[in-house]
Tab-separated table of C-alpha atoms in Angstrom:
chain	number	residue	atom	x	y	z
L	1	MET	CA	-22.347	-4.888	18.556
L	2	SER	CA	-22.808	-3.890	15.050
L	3	ASN	CA	-25.305	-1.191	16.105
L	4	LEU	CA	-22.915	-0.019	18.952
L	5	ALA	CA	-20.084	0.145	16.527
L	6	GLN	CA	-22.280	2.147	14.056
L	7	THR	CA	-23.226	4.752	16.582
L	8	LEU	CA	-19.819	5.286	17.769
L	9	ALA	CA	-18.358	5.583	14.374
L	10	SER	CA	-21.168	8.301	13.962
L	11	GLN	CA	-20.176	9.864	16.929
L	12	ALA	CA	-16.481	10.021	16.267
L	13	GLN	CA	-17.306	11.451	12.776
L	14	ALA	CA	-19.089	14.278	13.777
L	15	SER	CA	-16.745	14.911	16.785
L	16	ILE	CA	-13.741	15.212	14.132
L	17	LYS	CA	-15.707	16.929	11.248
L	18	GLN	CA	-16.646	19.941	13.423
L	19	ALA	CA	-13.086	20.266	14.355
L	20	ASP	CA	-11.752	19.772	10.640
L	21	THR	CA	-14.337	22.259	9.013
L	22	LEU	CA	-12.772	24.948	11.260
L	23	LEU	CA	-9.127	23.938	10.103
L	24	LEU	CA	-10.421	24.275	6.700
L	25	THR	CA	-11.714	27.701	6.900
L	26	LEU	CA	-8.348	28.748	8.971
L	27	VAL	CA	-6.315	27.358	5.891
L	28	ASP	CA	-8.017	29.047	3.540
L	29	ARG	CA	-7.594	32.247	5.695
L	30	LEU	CA	-4.000	31.864	6.299
L	31	GLU	CA	-3.159	31.084	2.937
L	32	ASN	CA	-5.191	33.963	1.285
L	33	ASP	CA	-4.058	36.866	3.978
L	34	GLY	CA	-0.716	35.397	4.984
L	35	ILE	CA	0.776	34.711	8.332
L	36	ASP	CA	1.614	38.618	9.305
L	37	GLN	CA	2.585	39.268	13.196
L	38	ALA	CA	0.325	42.373	12.873
L	39	ARG	CA	-2.652	39.907	12.200
L	40	VAL	CA	-1.911	37.596	15.106
L	41	PRO	CA	-3.738	39.069	17.930
L	42	ARG	CA	-6.916	39.454	15.683
L	43	LEU	CA	-6.330	35.617	14.525
L	44	GLU	CA	-6.120	34.345	18.020
L	45	ARG	CA	-9.324	36.294	19.078
L	46	LEU	CA	-10.899	34.446	16.375
L	47	LEU	CA	-9.522	31.223	17.447
L	48	SER	CA	-10.353	31.663	20.785
L	49	THR	CA	-14.238	32.612	20.348
L	50	GLN	CA	-14.094	29.277	17.639
L	51	ARG	CA	-12.712	26.818	20.314
L	52	SER	CA	-15.583	27.905	23.006
L	53	GLU	CA	-17.894	26.995	20.450
L	54	LEU	CA	-16.797	23.316	20.492
L	55	SER	CA	-16.604	21.780	24.063
L	56	GLN	CA	-14.553	18.662	22.808
L	57	LEU	CA	-11.656	21.333	21.528
L	58	HIS	CA	-8.437	21.397	23.601
L	59	GLY	CA	-7.415	24.199	21.368
L	60	LEU	CA	-6.413	25.547	17.648
L	61	PHE	CA	-2.732	26.020	16.718
L	62	VAL	CA	-1.148	27.597	13.797
L	63	TYR	CA	2.759	26.683	13.321
L	64	ASP	CA	5.036	28.433	10.513
L	65	GLU	CA	7.475	26.287	8.283
L	66	GLU	CA	10.020	25.925	10.745
L	67	GLY	CA	7.534	24.679	13.567
L	68	ARG	CA	7.398	27.961	15.623
L	69	TRP	CA	3.999	28.866	17.116
L	70	VAL	CA	2.528	31.650	15.227
L	71	ALA	CA	-0.995	31.518	17.071
L	72	ASN	CA	-2.960	29.695	19.328
L	73	SER	CA	-6.759	29.664	20.673
L	74	ASN	CA	-5.771	28.995	24.541
L	75	GLY	CA	-3.900	32.344	25.139
L	76	ALA	CA	-0.582	30.208	26.232
L	77	VAL	CA	2.620	31.860	26.049
L	78	VAL	CA	5.767	29.470	25.490
L	79	PRO	CA	8.776	31.189	24.841
L	80	ASP	CA	11.073	29.781	21.969
L	81	ALA	CA	8.065	26.652	21.511
L	82	ASN	CA	8.560	24.677	18.568
L	83	ASN	CA	6.543	21.883	17.290
L	84	ALA	CA	8.829	20.880	14.278
L	85	ASP	CA	9.533	17.457	16.178
L	86	ARG	CA	5.660	16.277	16.219
L	87	GLU	CA	4.292	13.740	14.226
L	88	TYR	CA	1.689	16.013	12.602
L	89	PHE	CA	4.437	18.824	11.505
L	90	ILE	CA	6.658	16.275	9.905
L	91	PHE	CA	3.725	14.512	7.982
L	92	HIS	CA	3.113	17.697	6.473
L	93	ARG	CA	6.306	19.159	5.929
L	94	ASP	CA	6.949	15.737	3.791
L	95	HIS	CA	3.563	15.205	2.085
L	96	PRO	CA	1.566	17.653	-0.271
L	97	ASP	CA	-1.341	16.018	0.406
L	98	ARG	CA	-4.117	18.492	1.216
L	99	GLY	CA	-6.532	16.426	3.371
L	100	PRO	CA	-6.797	16.093	7.238
L	101	HIS	CA	-4.333	14.309	8.856
L	102	ILE	CA	-4.878	12.519	12.275
L	103	GLY	CA	-1.871	11.784	14.080
L	104	PRO	CA	-1.067	9.486	17.413
L	105	SER	CA	-2.547	10.757	20.430
L	106	ILE	CA	-0.078	12.908	22.602
L	107	LYS	CA	0.295	14.775	25.799
L	108	SER	CA	-0.102	18.746	25.051
L	109	ARG	CA	3.044	20.415	25.909
L	110	SER	CA	0.924	23.695	26.987
L	111	SER	CA	-1.374	21.764	29.237
L	112	GLY	CA	-0.171	18.140	29.982
L	113	GLU	CA	-3.604	16.402	28.910
L	114	TRP	CA	-3.928	13.693	26.383
L	115	ILE	CA	-5.110	14.842	23.012
L	116	MET	CA	-6.079	13.474	19.691
L	117	THR	CA	-4.501	15.701	16.816
L	118	VAL	CA	-6.192	16.820	13.541
L	119	SER	CA	-4.357	19.003	11.058
L	120	ARG	CA	-4.059	20.459	7.843
L	121	ARG	CA	-1.117	21.664	5.638
L	122	VAL	CA	-0.570	25.439	5.023
L	123	ASN	CA	0.748	26.445	1.657
L	124	HIS	CA	2.736	29.340	0.210
L	125	PRO	CA	1.297	30.871	-3.121
L	126	ASP	CA	3.663	28.784	-5.183
L	127	GLY	CA	2.678	25.547	-3.348
L	128	ARG	CA	5.762	25.418	-0.868
L	129	PHE	CA	5.083	24.160	2.638
L	130	ALA	CA	4.305	27.066	4.883
L	131	GLY	CA	3.164	25.687	7.959
L	132	VAL	CA	0.503	23.739	9.924
L	133	ALA	CA	-2.937	24.485	11.108
L	134	LEU	CA	-3.949	21.924	13.985
L	135	ALA	CA	-6.768	20.959	15.945
L	136	THR	CA	-6.637	19.151	19.263
L	137	ILE	CA	-9.581	17.326	20.860
L	138	TYR	CA	-9.533	16.097	24.312
L	139	LEU	CA	-9.348	11.939	24.794
L	140	SER	CA	-11.763	12.850	27.784
L	141	HIS	CA	-14.511	13.797	25.069
L	142	PHE	CA	-14.642	10.407	23.478
L	143	LEU	CA	-13.883	8.609	27.098
L	144	GLY	CA	-16.301	10.308	28.576
L	145	LEU	CA	-19.097	8.758	26.173
L	146	TYR	CA	-17.296	5.137	26.405
L	147	ASP	CA	-17.495	5.074	30.138
L	148	SER	CA	-21.264	5.674	30.107
L	149	ILE	CA	-21.809	2.632	27.784
L	150	ASP	CA	-22.255	-0.624	30.028
L	151	MET	CA	-19.716	-2.783	28.403
L	152	GLY	CA	-19.477	-5.286	31.544
L	153	ARG	CA	-16.375	-5.988	33.718
L	154	ASN	CA	-14.106	-6.750	30.902
L	155	GLY	CA	-15.595	-4.922	27.703
L	156	VAL	CA	-13.113	-2.432	25.870
L	157	ILE	CA	-13.859	0.223	23.328
L	158	ASN	CA	-11.046	1.188	20.878
L	159	LEU	CA	-10.624	4.024	18.626
L	160	ILE	CA	-7.858	3.198	15.989
L	161	THR	CA	-5.949	4.554	13.037
L	162	ASP	CA	-5.610	2.944	9.407
L	163	ASP	CA	-2.194	2.159	10.373
L	164	ALA	CA	-3.272	0.396	13.351
L	165	THR	CA	-2.504	2.800	16.073
L	166	ILE	CA	-4.802	2.845	19.077
L	167	ILE	CA	-5.930	6.438	19.514
L	168	VAL	CA	-8.157	5.922	22.539
L	169	ARG	CA	-9.077	2.825	24.641
L	170	ARG	CA	-11.460	2.377	27.324
L	171	PRO	CA	-10.784	1.139	29.784
L	172	PHE	CA	-7.844	4.115	29.744
L	173	LYS	CA	-4.287	3.095	30.281
L	174	GLU	CA	-1.810	5.409	29.216
L	175	THR	CA	0.530	2.771	28.146
L	176	GLU	CA	-1.667	1.287	25.969
L	177	ILE	CA	-2.195	4.344	23.758
L	178	GLY	CA	-0.051	4.342	20.742
L	179	ILE	CA	0.621	0.812	20.476
L	180	SER	CA	0.181	-1.114	17.289
L	181	VAL	CA	-2.422	-3.782	16.811
L	182	ALA	CA	-1.291	-4.401	12.981
L	183	LYS	CA	-0.767	-8.149	13.667
L	184	GLY	CA	-4.106	-8.412	15.585
L	185	PRO	CA	-7.011	-10.292	14.094
L	186	LEU	CA	-8.745	-6.954	13.538
L	187	PHE	CA	-6.112	-5.907	10.740
L	188	THR	CA	-5.287	-9.614	9.689
L	189	GLN	CA	-8.725	-11.241	9.561
L	190	LEU	CA	-11.411	-9.057	9.785
L	191	LEU	CA	-10.847	-5.758	7.663
L	192	PRO	CA	-9.671	-7.625	4.719
L	193	LYS	CA	-13.056	-9.009	4.091
L	194	GLY	CA	-15.010	-5.654	4.578
L	195	ASN	CA	-15.355	-2.002	6.343
L	196	SER	CA	-17.569	-3.299	8.946
L	197	GLY	CA	-18.756	-6.743	10.816
L	198	THR	CA	-19.118	-8.755	13.785
L	199	ALA	CA	-16.912	-11.758	14.918
L	200	MET	CA	-15.704	-13.657	18.012
L	201	VAL	CA	-11.960	-13.063	18.255
L	202	PRO	CA	-9.213	-12.803	21.073
L	203	SER	CA	-7.765	-9.354	21.475
L	204	TYR	CA	-4.555	-8.691	20.781
L	205	VAL	CA	-3.713	-6.692	23.523
L	206	ASP	CA	-4.527	-8.671	26.350
L	207	GLY	CA	-5.593	-11.824	24.720
L	208	VAL	CA	-9.141	-12.134	25.806
L	209	GLU	CA	-12.071	-13.646	23.726
L	210	ARG	CA	-14.441	-11.050	23.000
L	211	VAL	CA	-17.641	-10.749	20.695
L	212	VAL	CA	-16.618	-7.881	18.565
L	213	GLY	CA	-18.212	-5.286	16.542
L	214	PHE	CA	-16.098	-2.755	14.191
L	215	ARG	CA	-16.936	0.051	11.368
L	216	ARG	CA	-14.641	2.372	9.764
L	217	VAL	CA	-15.428	6.134	10.293
L	218	ASP	CA	-16.817	7.478	7.342
L	219	GLY	CA	-14.389	10.515	5.664
L	220	TYR	CA	-11.305	9.757	8.163
L	221	PRO	CA	-8.783	7.097	8.397
L	222	LEU	CA	-10.028	5.567	11.760
L	223	ILE	CA	-12.068	2.158	12.834
L	224	ILE	CA	-14.096	2.100	15.610
L	225	TYR	CA	-13.812	-1.338	17.754
L	226	ALA	CA	-16.321	-2.105	20.677
L	227	ALA	CA	-15.908	-5.698	22.262
L	228	LEU	CA	-17.498	-7.352	24.967
L	229	ASN	CA	-16.442	-10.585	26.951
L	230	LYS	CA	-17.382	-13.673	25.433
L	231	ASP	CA	-17.797	-15.132	28.883
L	232	GLU	CA	-19.708	-12.386	30.054
L	233	VAL	CA	-22.076	-12.447	27.081
L	234	LEU	CA	-22.690	-16.164	27.375
L	235	ALA	CA	-23.217	-16.054	31.253
L	236	ALA	CA	-26.853	-15.532	31.203
L	237	TRP	CA	-27.453	-18.088	28.481
L	238	ARG	CA	-25.542	-20.978	30.013
L	239	LYS	CA	-27.409	-20.439	32.992
L	240	GLU	CA	-30.634	-21.140	31.322
L	241	VAL	CA	-29.240	-23.865	29.429
L	242	LEU	CA	-28.100	-25.516	32.766
L	243	LEU	CA	-31.781	-24.688	34.332
L	244	SER	CA	-33.431	-26.239	31.202
L	245	ALA	CA	-31.312	-29.245	31.140
L	246	GLY	CA	-32.216	-29.787	34.644
L	247	ILE	CA	-35.685	-29.432	34.007
L	248	VAL	CA	-35.527	-31.937	31.150
L	249	SER	CA	-33.391	-34.346	33.007
L	250	LEU	CA	-35.881	-34.322	35.896
L	251	PHE	CA	-38.893	-35.090	33.683
L	252	LEU	CA	-37.040	-37.548	31.643
L	253	GLY	CA	-35.849	-39.446	35.046
L	254	PHE	CA	-39.824	-39.338	36.015
């Protein structure tokens, strides 16, 4: 479980890093060239090309300081669209931090698909808020890998933010995306002791006791949590124990 958590953390880090690198370049371009309507067609062609290079990307977007759509990689035309109410926009508007921000999973307004958001703040030359550069990643990119791993009938894999919000969970249920596990054993017992490890704890979501491997994702405020059902893990061992006990009892009786 420890090895699995490490592998999944590396996969998440690589996928997000690729998108974040594009955002870093995009922000630099916007801050140096400005957000000029005359440059938007050329910018959108660039975004479209960059998006096509990464299969996990749902899209790349640029919003101005009012939340209005400036450019996007998908060719989407949404009249009077405004994203000022989105969590990532509010965060960057209210925080001067220049690092990447990973918000809760949302349904795309342009396609209706579940996506993860990775965003960076764009500033005016004087440091005032100028807008947001956003990369969106398909949740199906993570679920495709998670579903390919044999986790038994009742195993789970969670990708969780530092504020204890579930980004994606396998098995996938829409009702479980975005819920908080701040009161669960991962945040109350395990993470206070270290950034990675293993344990046998009950799930905060469904109460099932599982063997858990967890690890923080390097460079990003995320945690991987992989868990196998305790009863399934011990089933083969218990069968062997009963068989051995039966054989020993037979010999003792003889």
